[in-house]
mmCIF file of C-alpha atoms in Angstrom:
data_model
loop_
_atom_site.group_PDB
_atom_site.id
_atom_site.type_symbol
_atom_site.label_atom_id
_atom_site.label_comp_id
_atom_site.label_asym_id
_atom_site.label_seq_id
_atom_site.Cartn_x
_atom_site.Cartn_y
_atom_site.Cartn_z
ATOM 1 C CA MET A 280 -150.141 121.390 39.000
ATOM 2 C CA LYS A 281 -152.461 120.215 36.573
ATOM 3 C CA ILE A 282 -154.084 116.275 37.944
ATOM 4 C CA GLY A 283 -156.345 113.994 35.485
ATOM 5 C CA VAL A 284 -158.380 111.070 37.317
ATOM 6 C CA LEU A 285 -159.799 108.280 36.183
ATOM 7 C CA VAL A 286 -161.891 106.502 38.083
ATOM 8 C CA SER A 287 -163.092 102.673 36.418
ATOM 9 C CA GLU A 288 -164.820 101.646 39.088
ATOM 10 C CA GLY A 289 -169.011 101.915 39.054
ATOM 11 C CA PRO A 290 -169.897 103.579 42.811
ATOM 12 C CA TYR A 291 -170.691 101.235 46.328
ATOM 13 C CA THR A 292 -169.545 97.939 44.950
ATOM 14 C CA HIS A 293 -166.161 99.065 44.933
ATOM 15 C CA GLN A 294 -163.974 102.242 47.284
ATOM 16 C CA ALA A 295 -162.244 103.626 44.115
ATOM 17 C CA SER A 296 -165.158 106.503 43.388
ATOM 18 C CA ASP A 297 -165.040 107.248 46.705
ATOM 19 C CA THR A 298 -161.375 108.201 47.017
ATOM 20 C CA ALA A 299 -161.264 109.977 42.833
ATOM 21 C CA TYR A 300 -163.882 112.153 45.284
ATOM 22 C CA ASN A 301 -162.139 112.657 48.291
ATOM 23 C CA PHE A 302 -157.817 112.479 46.168
ATOM 24 C CA VAL A 303 -159.713 115.736 44.172
ATOM 25 C CA LYS A 304 -160.988 117.198 47.010
ATOM 26 C CA ALA A 305 -158.079 117.468 48.783
ATOM 27 C CA ALA A 306 -156.176 118.190 44.851
ATOM 28 C CA LEU A 307 -158.740 121.783 45.460
ATOM 29 C CA ASP A 308 -157.710 122.562 48.181
ATOM 30 C CA LYS A 309 -154.521 122.745 47.614
ATOM 31 C CA GLY A 310 -155.384 124.610 44.920
ATOM 32 C CA HIS A 311 -153.989 122.804 41.940
ATOM 33 C CA GLU A 312 -156.130 122.852 39.223
ATOM 34 C CA ILE A 313 -158.458 118.808 38.098
ATOM 35 C CA PHE A 314 -157.905 119.161 34.112
ATOM 36 C CA ARG A 315 -160.520 116.287 33.879
ATOM 37 C CA VAL A 316 -162.249 113.362 36.061
ATOM 38 C CA PHE A 317 -162.672 111.026 33.149
ATOM 39 C CA PHE A 318 -165.270 107.831 33.747
ATOM 40 C CA TYR A 319 -164.322 104.438 32.199
ATOM 41 C CA HIS A 320 -165.047 100.877 32.563
ATOM 42 C CA ASP A 321 -167.525 100.180 35.347
ATOM 43 C CA GLY A 322 -167.082 103.708 36.951
ATOM 44 C CA VAL A 323 -168.949 105.289 33.494
ATOM 45 C CA ASN A 324 -172.360 104.470 36.525
ATOM 46 C CA ASN A 325 -170.927 106.707 38.517
ATOM 47 C CA ALA A 326 -172.479 109.124 35.877
ATOM 48 C CA THR A 327 -176.194 107.603 35.916
ATOM 49 C CA ARG A 328 -178.203 109.453 38.071
ATOM 50 C CA LEU A 329 -181.950 107.153 38.972
ATOM 51 C CA THR A 330 -179.360 106.747 41.965
ATOM 52 C CA GLU A 331 -181.000 106.689 44.799
ATOM 53 C CA PRO A 332 -179.754 104.824 47.889
ATOM 54 C CA PRO A 333 -180.614 105.281 51.829
ATOM 55 C CA ARG A 334 -180.727 109.070 53.216
ATOM 56 C CA ASP A 335 -177.993 107.854 55.726
ATOM 57 C CA ASP A 336 -176.038 107.129 52.739
ATOM 58 C CA ARG A 337 -173.722 108.990 50.706
ATOM 59 C CA ASN A 338 -174.882 109.962 47.756
ATOM 60 C CA ILE A 339 -172.175 109.109 44.999
ATOM 61 C CA VAL A 340 -173.510 110.527 41.849
ATOM 62 C CA ASN A 341 -175.000 114.230 43.040
ATOM 63 C CA ARG A 342 -171.470 114.624 45.280
ATOM 64 C CA TRP A 343 -169.198 113.553 42.236
ATOM 65 C CA SER A 344 -172.495 116.966 40.226
ATOM 66 C CA GLU A 345 -172.274 119.369 42.925
ATOM 67 C CA LEU A 346 -168.371 119.474 43.134
ATOM 68 C CA ALA A 347 -168.885 119.287 39.468
ATOM 69 C CA LYS A 348 -171.278 122.420 40.227
ATOM 70 C CA GLU A 349 -168.590 124.323 42.273
ATOM 71 C CA HIS A 350 -165.409 124.043 40.327
ATOM 72 C CA LYS A 351 -166.400 123.153 37.064
ATOM 73 C CA LEU A 352 -165.087 120.339 36.437
ATOM 74 C CA ASP A 353 -164.384 118.476 33.492
ATOM 75 C CA LEU A 354 -167.078 114.926 33.975
ATOM 76 C CA VAL A 355 -166.943 113.747 30.936
ATOM 77 C CA VAL A 356 -168.118 109.648 30.423
ATOM 78 C CA CYS A 357 -166.425 107.324 28.197
ATOM 79 C CA ILE A 358 -168.595 107.130 25.460
ATOM 80 C CA ALA A 359 -168.106 102.489 24.149
ATOM 81 C CA ALA A 360 -167.688 102.327 28.084
ATOM 82 C CA ALA A 361 -171.945 104.300 28.944
ATOM 83 C CA GLN A 362 -173.353 102.919 25.712
ATOM 84 C CA ARG A 363 -172.063 99.057 26.837
ATOM 85 C CA ARG A 364 -173.570 100.112 30.506
ATOM 86 C CA GLY A 365 -176.921 101.789 29.508
ATOM 87 C CA ILE A 366 -175.485 105.394 30.300
ATOM 88 C CA MET A 367 -177.114 108.060 28.128
ATOM 89 C CA ASP A 368 -177.577 111.409 27.602
ATOM 90 C CA GLU A 369 -180.068 113.179 25.221
ATOM 91 C CA ASN A 370 -178.208 112.967 21.913
ATOM 92 C CA GLU A 371 -177.565 109.591 22.996
ATOM 93 C CA ALA A 372 -180.753 107.673 23.432
ATOM 94 C CA LYS A 373 -182.201 109.963 20.441
ATOM 95 C CA ARG A 374 -179.020 108.727 17.782
ATOM 96 C CA GLN A 375 -179.789 104.944 19.792
ATOM 97 C CA GLY A 376 -183.047 104.955 19.518
ATOM 98 C CA LYS A 377 -183.465 104.655 23.388
ATOM 99 C CA ASP A 378 -186.714 105.851 24.754
ATOM 100 C CA ALA A 379 -184.739 107.202 28.137
ATOM 101 C CA HIS A 380 -181.315 108.748 28.831
ATOM 102 C CA ASN A 381 -180.131 108.678 32.409
ATOM 103 C CA ILE A 382 -176.931 111.067 32.648
ATOM 104 C CA ALA A 383 -176.367 112.988 35.551
ATOM 105 C CA GLU A 384 -175.463 116.768 36.069
ATOM 106 C CA GLY A 385 -172.113 117.956 35.095
ATOM 107 C CA PHE A 386 -171.076 114.904 33.536
ATOM 108 C CA ARG A 387 -170.388 114.768 29.429
ATOM 109 C CA ILE A 388 -170.202 111.697 27.361
ATOM 110 C CA SER A 389 -167.447 111.822 24.782
ATOM 111 C CA GLY A 390 -164.553 109.912 23.646
ATOM 112 C CA LEU A 391 -161.406 107.419 24.430
ATOM 113 C CA GLY A 392 -159.324 110.564 23.495
ATOM 114 C CA GLN A 393 -160.174 112.208 26.352
ATOM 115 C CA LEU A 394 -158.399 110.322 28.413
ATOM 116 C CA VAL A 395 -155.279 110.326 26.501
ATOM 117 C CA GLU A 396 -155.054 113.854 26.408
ATOM 118 C CA ALA A 397 -155.854 114.207 29.436
ATOM 119 C CA GLY A 398 -152.501 111.750 30.071
ATOM 120 C CA ILE A 399 -150.890 114.623 27.406
ATOM 121 C CA GLN A 400 -152.438 116.857 28.981
ATOM 122 C CA CYS A 401 -151.424 116.770 32.548
ATOM 123 C CA ASP A 402 -148.708 116.946 34.888
ATOM 124 C CA ARG A 403 -149.301 113.299 37.139
ATOM 125 C CA LEU A 404 -152.471 111.610 36.119
ATOM 126 C CA VAL A 405 -154.106 109.186 39.362
ATOM 127 C CA THR A 406 -156.176 106.273 38.905
ATOM 128 C CA PHE A 407 -158.928 104.789 40.896
ATOM 129 C CA GLY A 408 -159.946 101.024 40.176
ATOM 130 C CA ASP A 409 -160.368 97.691 41.040
ATOM 131 C CA MET B 876 -157.239 116.152 19.154
ATOM 132 C CA SER B 877 -156.300 115.839 15.864
ATOM 133 C CA ASP B 878 -152.279 115.020 14.770
ATOM 134 C CA GLU B 879 -151.840 118.441 13.518
ATOM 135 C CA MET B 880 -152.839 119.415 16.755
ATOM 136 C CA MET B 881 -150.885 118.040 18.424
ATOM 137 C CA GLU B 882 -147.861 118.181 16.529
ATOM 138 C CA GLU B 883 -148.428 121.836 17.494
ATOM 139 C CA ASP B 884 -148.191 120.902 20.725
ATOM 140 C CA GLY B 885 -144.833 118.864 20.361
ATOM 141 C CA VAL B 886 -145.754 117.203 23.203
ATOM 142 C CA ILE B 887 -144.435 113.545 23.015
ATOM 143 C CA LYS B 888 -144.609 111.344 26.373
ATOM 144 C CA LYS B 889 -143.943 108.403 27.161
ATOM 145 C CA PHE B 890 -147.220 106.071 27.996
ATOM 146 C CA MET B 891 -147.028 102.451 29.651
ATOM 147 C CA PHE B 892 -150.220 100.136 29.657
ATOM 148 C CA VAL B 893 -149.643 97.587 32.223
ATOM 149 C CA ASN B 894 -151.829 94.825 32.295
ATOM 150 C CA ARG B 895 -152.671 92.943 34.718
ATOM 151 C CA LYS B 896 -155.139 90.526 34.349
ATOM 152 C CA ALA B 897 -156.231 87.495 32.305
ATOM 153 C CA PRO B 898 -159.140 88.616 29.298
ATOM 154 C CA TYR B 899 -162.572 86.957 29.461
ATOM 155 C CA GLY B 900 -162.817 87.386 33.024
ATOM 156 C CA THR B 901 -163.583 90.465 33.749
ATOM 157 C CA ILE B 902 -163.355 93.720 30.744
ATOM 158 C CA TYR B 903 -160.827 95.205 31.574
ATOM 159 C CA ALA B 904 -158.304 93.561 29.139
ATOM 160 C CA LEU B 905 -160.769 94.132 26.486
ATOM 161 C CA GLU B 906 -161.181 97.933 27.384
ATOM 162 C CA GLY B 907 -157.057 98.584 27.665
ATOM 163 C CA LEU B 908 -157.098 97.282 24.128
ATOM 164 C CA GLU B 909 -159.040 99.814 23.662
ATOM 165 C CA VAL B 910 -157.197 102.372 24.789
ATOM 166 C CA VAL B 911 -154.254 101.340 23.663
ATOM 167 C CA LEU B 912 -155.887 101.840 19.529
ATOM 168 C CA ILE B 913 -156.890 105.505 20.188
ATOM 169 C CA SER B 914 -153.352 106.261 21.749
ATOM 170 C CA ALA B 915 -152.653 105.520 18.058
ATOM 171 C CA ALA B 916 -154.496 108.831 17.141
ATOM 172 C CA PHE B 917 -152.412 111.186 19.230
ATOM 173 C CA GLU B 918 -148.650 110.206 18.119
ATOM 174 C CA GLN B 919 -146.902 109.147 21.863
ATOM 175 C CA ASP B 920 -144.080 106.780 22.931
ATOM 176 C CA VAL B 921 -146.593 104.328 23.359
ATOM 177 C CA SER B 922 -145.041 100.709 25.401
ATOM 178 C CA LEU B 923 -148.035 98.170 26.430
ATOM 179 C CA ALA B 924 -146.460 96.023 29.558
ATOM 180 C CA PHE B 925 -148.306 92.696 30.453
ATOM 181 C CA VAL B 926 -146.969 91.397 34.045
ATOM 182 C CA ASP B 927 -148.720 89.215 36.287
ATOM 183 C CA ASP B 928 -152.697 87.081 34.545
ATOM 184 C CA GLY B 929 -151.985 89.863 32.077
ATOM 185 C CA VAL B 930 -149.584 87.339 30.745
ATOM 186 C CA PHE B 931 -152.608 85.126 29.460
ATOM 187 C CA GLU B 932 -153.871 88.048 27.932
ATOM 188 C CA LEU B 933 -150.892 87.109 24.772
ATOM 189 C CA LYS B 934 -151.367 83.103 24.867
ATOM 190 C CA LYS B 935 -151.861 81.301 21.389
ATOM 191 C CA GLY B 936 -154.926 79.815 20.454
ATOM 192 C CA GLN B 937 -157.406 81.606 22.077
ATOM 193 C CA ASP B 938 -160.805 80.453 20.550
ATOM 194 C CA THR B 939 -163.624 82.208 22.197
ATOM 195 C CA LYS B 940 -167.058 79.827 20.233
ATOM 196 C CA ALA B 941 -167.982 78.393 23.265
ATOM 197 C CA LEU B 942 -167.956 81.262 25.628
ATOM 198 C CA GLY B 943 -169.937 83.868 23.139
ATOM 199 C CA GLN B 944 -167.718 86.459 23.351
ATOM 200 C CA LYS B 945 -165.526 87.911 20.970
ATOM 201 C CA ASN B 946 -161.751 86.443 21.218
ATOM 202 C CA PHE B 947 -159.765 89.686 20.585
ATOM 203 C CA SER B 948 -156.591 88.026 21.165
ATOM 204 C CA PRO B 949 -156.175 89.017 16.934
ATOM 205 C CA THR B 950 -155.622 92.944 17.844
ATOM 206 C CA TYR B 951 -152.465 92.254 19.983
ATOM 207 C CA ARG B 952 -150.511 91.467 16.474
ATOM 208 C CA ALA B 953 -152.423 93.933 14.523
ATOM 209 C CA LEU B 954 -150.600 96.520 16.711
ATOM 210 C CA GLU B 955 -147.473 96.982 14.576
ATOM 211 C CA GLY B 956 -149.673 98.573 11.977
ATOM 212 C CA TYR B 957 -150.492 101.136 14.284
ATOM 213 C CA ASP B 958 -146.892 101.610 15.586
ATOM 214 C CA ILE B 959 -147.282 99.848 18.711
ATOM 215 C CA GLU B 960 -143.717 97.451 18.943
ATOM 216 C CA LYS B 961 -142.616 97.441 22.591
ATOM 217 C CA LEU B 962 -145.205 95.379 23.823
ATOM 218 C CA TYR B 963 -142.997 93.750 27.158
ATOM 219 C CA VAL B 964 -143.356 90.770 29.090
ATOM 220 C CA GLU B 965 -142.236 90.396 32.923
ATOM 221 C CA ARG B 966 -140.584 86.729 32.642
ATOM 222 C CA GLU B 967 -140.933 85.981 36.395
ATOM 223 C CA SER B 968 -144.762 86.382 35.586
ATOM 224 C CA MET B 969 -144.739 84.336 32.305
ATOM 225 C CA GLU B 970 -142.655 81.250 33.788
ATOM 226 C CA ALA B 971 -144.876 81.834 36.872
ATOM 227 C CA ARG B 972 -148.194 80.882 35.093
ATOM 228 C CA GLY B 973 -146.095 77.970 32.955
ATOM 229 C CA LEU B 974 -145.545 79.536 29.771
ATOM 230 C CA SER B 975 -142.481 80.605 27.389
ATOM 231 C CA GLU B 976 -141.965 82.786 24.869
ATOM 232 C CA GLU B 977 -143.158 80.744 22.240
ATOM 233 C CA ASP B 978 -146.867 80.327 23.623
ATOM 234 C CA LEU B 979 -147.995 83.482 23.305
ATOM 235 C CA LEU B 980 -149.395 84.915 19.840
ATOM 236 C CA VAL B 981 -146.812 87.718 19.010
ATOM 237 C CA ASP B 982 -144.010 89.265 18.675
ATOM 238 C CA VAL B 983 -142.558 90.770 22.741
ATOM 239 C CA GLN B 984 -139.465 91.477 24.915
ATOM 240 C CA VAL B 985 -139.197 89.139 27.647
ATOM 241 C CA VAL B 986 -137.421 91.220 30.582
ATOM 242 C CA SER B 987 -136.558 90.749 33.757
ATOM 243 C CA ALA B 988 -138.152 91.692 37.427
ATOM 244 C CA ALA B 989 -135.469 94.501 37.088
ATOM 245 C CA GLU B 990 -136.020 95.286 33.080
ATOM 246 C CA MET B 991 -139.529 96.359 34.145
ATOM 247 C CA ALA B 992 -139.234 98.166 37.127
ATOM 248 C CA ASP B 993 -136.588 100.262 35.256
ATOM 249 C CA LEU B 994 -138.636 100.336 32.269
ATOM 250 C CA MET B 995 -141.624 101.863 34.335
ATOM 251 C CA ALA B 996 -139.776 103.842 36.064
ATOM 252 C CA GLU B 997 -139.133 105.694 32.935
ATOM 253 C CA GLN B 998 -142.633 106.872 32.263
ATOM 254 C CA ASP B 999 -143.909 109.698 31.535
ATOM 255 C CA VAL B 1000 -148.323 107.869 31.589
ATOM 256 C CA VAL B 1001 -148.940 104.889 33.338
ATOM 257 C CA ILE B 1002 -151.965 103.067 33.409
ATOM 258 C CA SER B 1003 -152.779 100.275 34.005
ATOM 259 C CA PHE B 1004 -156.313 97.697 33.819
ATOM 260 C CA MET C 607 -142.180 107.066 41.017
ATOM 261 C CA LEU C 608 -144.999 106.994 44.009
ATOM 262 C CA HIS C 609 -146.929 103.679 43.770
ATOM 263 C CA ILE C 610 -150.137 102.934 45.015
ATOM 264 C CA VAL C 611 -151.999 99.787 46.536
ATOM 265 C CA ASN C 612 -155.287 99.407 46.659
ATOM 266 C CA LYS C 613 -156.150 95.841 47.331
ATOM 267 C CA SER C 614 -155.223 93.613 50.682
ATOM 268 C CA PRO C 615 -152.010 91.403 50.166
ATOM 269 C CA PHE C 616 -153.970 88.243 51.946
ATOM 270 C CA GLU C 617 -156.136 88.525 49.076
ATOM 271 C CA ARG C 618 -154.195 90.115 45.695
ATOM 272 C CA ASN C 619 -151.133 89.966 44.837
ATOM 273 C CA SER C 620 -150.848 93.526 43.692
ATOM 274 C CA LEU C 621 -148.158 94.176 46.449
ATOM 275 C CA GLU C 622 -146.612 91.814 45.485
ATOM 276 C CA SER C 623 -145.390 92.827 42.521
ATOM 277 C CA CYS C 624 -145.553 96.532 43.269
ATOM 278 C CA LEU C 625 -142.336 95.335 45.569
ATOM 279 C CA ARG C 626 -141.175 93.017 43.275
ATOM 280 C CA LEU C 627 -140.940 96.138 40.532
ATOM 281 C CA ALA C 628 -140.742 99.579 42.769
ATOM 282 C CA LYS C 629 -137.484 100.789 42.362
ATOM 283 C CA GLN C 630 -135.017 101.669 44.680
ATOM 284 C CA GLY C 631 -136.003 105.177 46.497
ATOM 285 C CA SER C 632 -140.091 104.828 45.195
ATOM 286 C CA ALA C 633 -142.543 105.319 47.209
ATOM 287 C CA VAL C 634 -145.729 103.352 47.963
ATOM 288 C CA LEU C 635 -148.508 105.124 48.835
ATOM 289 C CA LEU C 636 -151.354 101.805 50.598
ATOM 290 C CA ILE C 637 -155.307 102.962 50.180
ATOM 291 C CA GLU C 638 -158.266 101.580 50.482
ATOM 292 C CA ASP C 639 -157.669 97.390 50.861
ATOM 293 C CA GLY C 640 -154.259 97.530 50.901
ATOM 294 C CA VAL C 641 -153.670 99.184 54.906
ATOM 295 C CA TYR C 642 -153.886 96.210 55.857
ATOM 296 C CA GLY C 643 -150.216 96.001 54.386
ATOM 297 C CA ALA C 644 -148.898 97.646 56.933
ATOM 298 C CA ALA C 645 -150.589 96.426 59.386
ATOM 299 C CA GLN C 646 -147.771 94.549 62.728
ATOM 300 C CA GLY C 647 -147.489 90.838 63.274
ATOM 301 C CA SER C 648 -149.160 89.375 59.975
ATOM 302 C CA SER C 649 -147.654 87.375 57.698
ATOM 303 C CA VAL C 650 -146.662 90.054 55.183
ATOM 304 C CA GLU C 651 -144.866 92.706 57.889
ATOM 305 C CA ALA C 652 -141.591 90.183 57.378
ATOM 306 C CA LYS C 653 -141.789 91.085 53.659
ATOM 307 C CA VAL C 654 -142.831 94.415 54.567
ATOM 308 C CA GLN C 655 -140.271 95.678 56.391
ATOM 309 C CA GLY C 656 -137.924 93.810 54.033
ATOM 310 C CA ALA C 657 -139.107 96.024 51.284
ATOM 311 C CA MET C 658 -139.027 99.603 53.107
ATOM 312 C CA ALA C 659 -135.297 99.324 53.435
ATOM 313 C CA ASN C 660 -135.660 100.569 49.770
ATOM 314 C CA VAL C 661 -138.889 102.028 49.567
ATOM 315 C CA LYS C 662 -140.890 104.462 51.882
ATOM 316 C CA VAL C 663 -144.180 103.225 52.702
ATOM 317 C CA TYR C 664 -147.048 104.891 53.359
ATOM 318 C CA ALA C 665 -150.706 104.404 54.828
ATOM 319 C CA LEU C 666 -154.184 106.910 54.196
ATOM 320 C CA ASP C 667 -155.153 107.519 57.612
ATOM 321 C CA ALA C 668 -159.705 107.406 56.737
ATOM 322 C CA ASP C 669 -158.522 103.913 55.239
ATOM 323 C CA LEU C 670 -156.671 102.516 58.619
ATOM 324 C CA GLN C 671 -159.293 104.415 60.742
ATOM 325 C CA ALA C 672 -162.258 102.907 59.170
ATOM 326 C CA ARG C 673 -160.885 99.605 59.047
ATOM 327 C CA GLY C 674 -160.168 100.057 63.226
ATOM 328 C CA MET C 675 -156.012 99.892 61.618
ATOM 329 C CA ALA C 676 -155.183 103.254 62.973
ATOM 330 C CA ASN C 677 -153.615 101.230 66.305
ATOM 331 C CA LYS C 678 -151.827 98.457 64.259
ATOM 332 C CA VAL C 679 -149.520 100.630 61.883
ATOM 333 C CA LEU C 680 -146.209 98.988 60.947
ATOM 334 C CA ASP C 681 -143.657 100.778 62.709
ATOM 335 C CA GLY C 682 -141.650 103.212 59.578
ATOM 336 C CA VAL C 683 -145.469 103.187 57.767
ATOM 337 C CA THR C 684 -145.861 107.114 57.626
ATOM 338 C CA VAL C 685 -149.353 107.361 58.295
ATOM 339 C CA VAL C 686 -151.276 110.513 55.741
ATOM 340 C CA ASP C 687 -154.122 112.381 55.069
ATOM 341 C CA TYR C 688 -156.251 112.920 51.533
ATOM 342 C CA GLY C 689 -154.118 116.002 51.851
ATOM 343 C CA GLY C 690 -150.009 114.429 52.588
ATOM 344 C CA PHE C 691 -152.225 111.768 49.270
ATOM 345 C CA VAL C 692 -151.728 114.711 46.904
ATOM 346 C CA ASP C 693 -149.028 115.340 48.458
ATOM 347 C CA LEU C 694 -146.957 112.815 47.522
ATOM 348 C CA VAL C 695 -149.024 112.380 43.596
ATOM 349 C CA ALA C 696 -146.663 116.598 43.288
ATOM 350 C CA GLU C 697 -143.514 115.492 44.278
ATOM 351 C CA HIS C 698 -143.455 112.316 42.445
ATOM 352 C CA SER C 699 -142.995 112.760 39.210
ATOM 353 C CA ASN C 700 -144.498 109.401 38.141
ATOM 354 C CA LEU C 701 -146.965 107.227 39.533
ATOM 355 C CA GLN C 702 -148.474 104.208 39.182
ATOM 356 C CA SER C 703 -151.785 102.563 40.768
ATOM 357 C CA TRP C 704 -151.226 98.514 40.979
ATOM 358 C CA LEU C 705 -154.731 97.364 39.676
#
């Protein structure tokens, strides 16, 4: 089955990203296809490579990056929500005249249409949020 | 995705955006509305549900000047121009908040909890904000 | 339809609203703080028990375990792991997260 996932909260404050990650892993284990994981609202904060959690804590951002690499996941960050919250890739940083970019490996920035498209293309769309 | 591609695909799904949060206190209502507007370009069967504090999004007379945030409430009236005309308000939520249809800034269909339950159950995709 | 509730019924009304708007025969999955809604002896026990006549209630094991609530689950609530969560999503033709 083709499954899409929407993550609406950032890492650490809310459990949403953890639950989404565990859900995605379990779905992959069962042979389902994860069509896309879309990050919206504060969920875009899951895509900054600048987090540095304590050593005994999980690294939520790296965990997504590694899972994306292993399973060729499409991790998409909403551009409008990302701009509001300071999540930038190199192109966006250049375009906006910023002195830095921070998007983590395996994530890409794109439009909200990618969320609607996931709703259309997937058999199920599961939302994790507050 | 272009309209042409969608037509080739021929996929029309029932999308419902469920609004359960009040405006301004959190960003969910505003960013939710942004998804609704984008969805119009995909020519899907879109409806909006207003349940619980989501009903407050439609309260007439919002004035955010002193707050320093954008008043996005007029956008609900503009949805018709995007062919998004199915706005459902759950009567129980509205009445529990001391509101009536005259308090709302846009034409909606006020439905009972049972009717709202039917509407939700018949959707292909439900996205909540 | 599968309904997913992730908030404690003592903090938010999402479980209450979900039960008001879930049709007979739907499934309700409690995750994250939502699992407190599956507890025995709480002030919402009667409400959840009553709802179980119409809907099937599930609770996510990892969240119960983390919160020390695994030994407090109401009779009739089915405990599932993440794989069970995925199965519930696959088995129901549509779903809603009560954010």
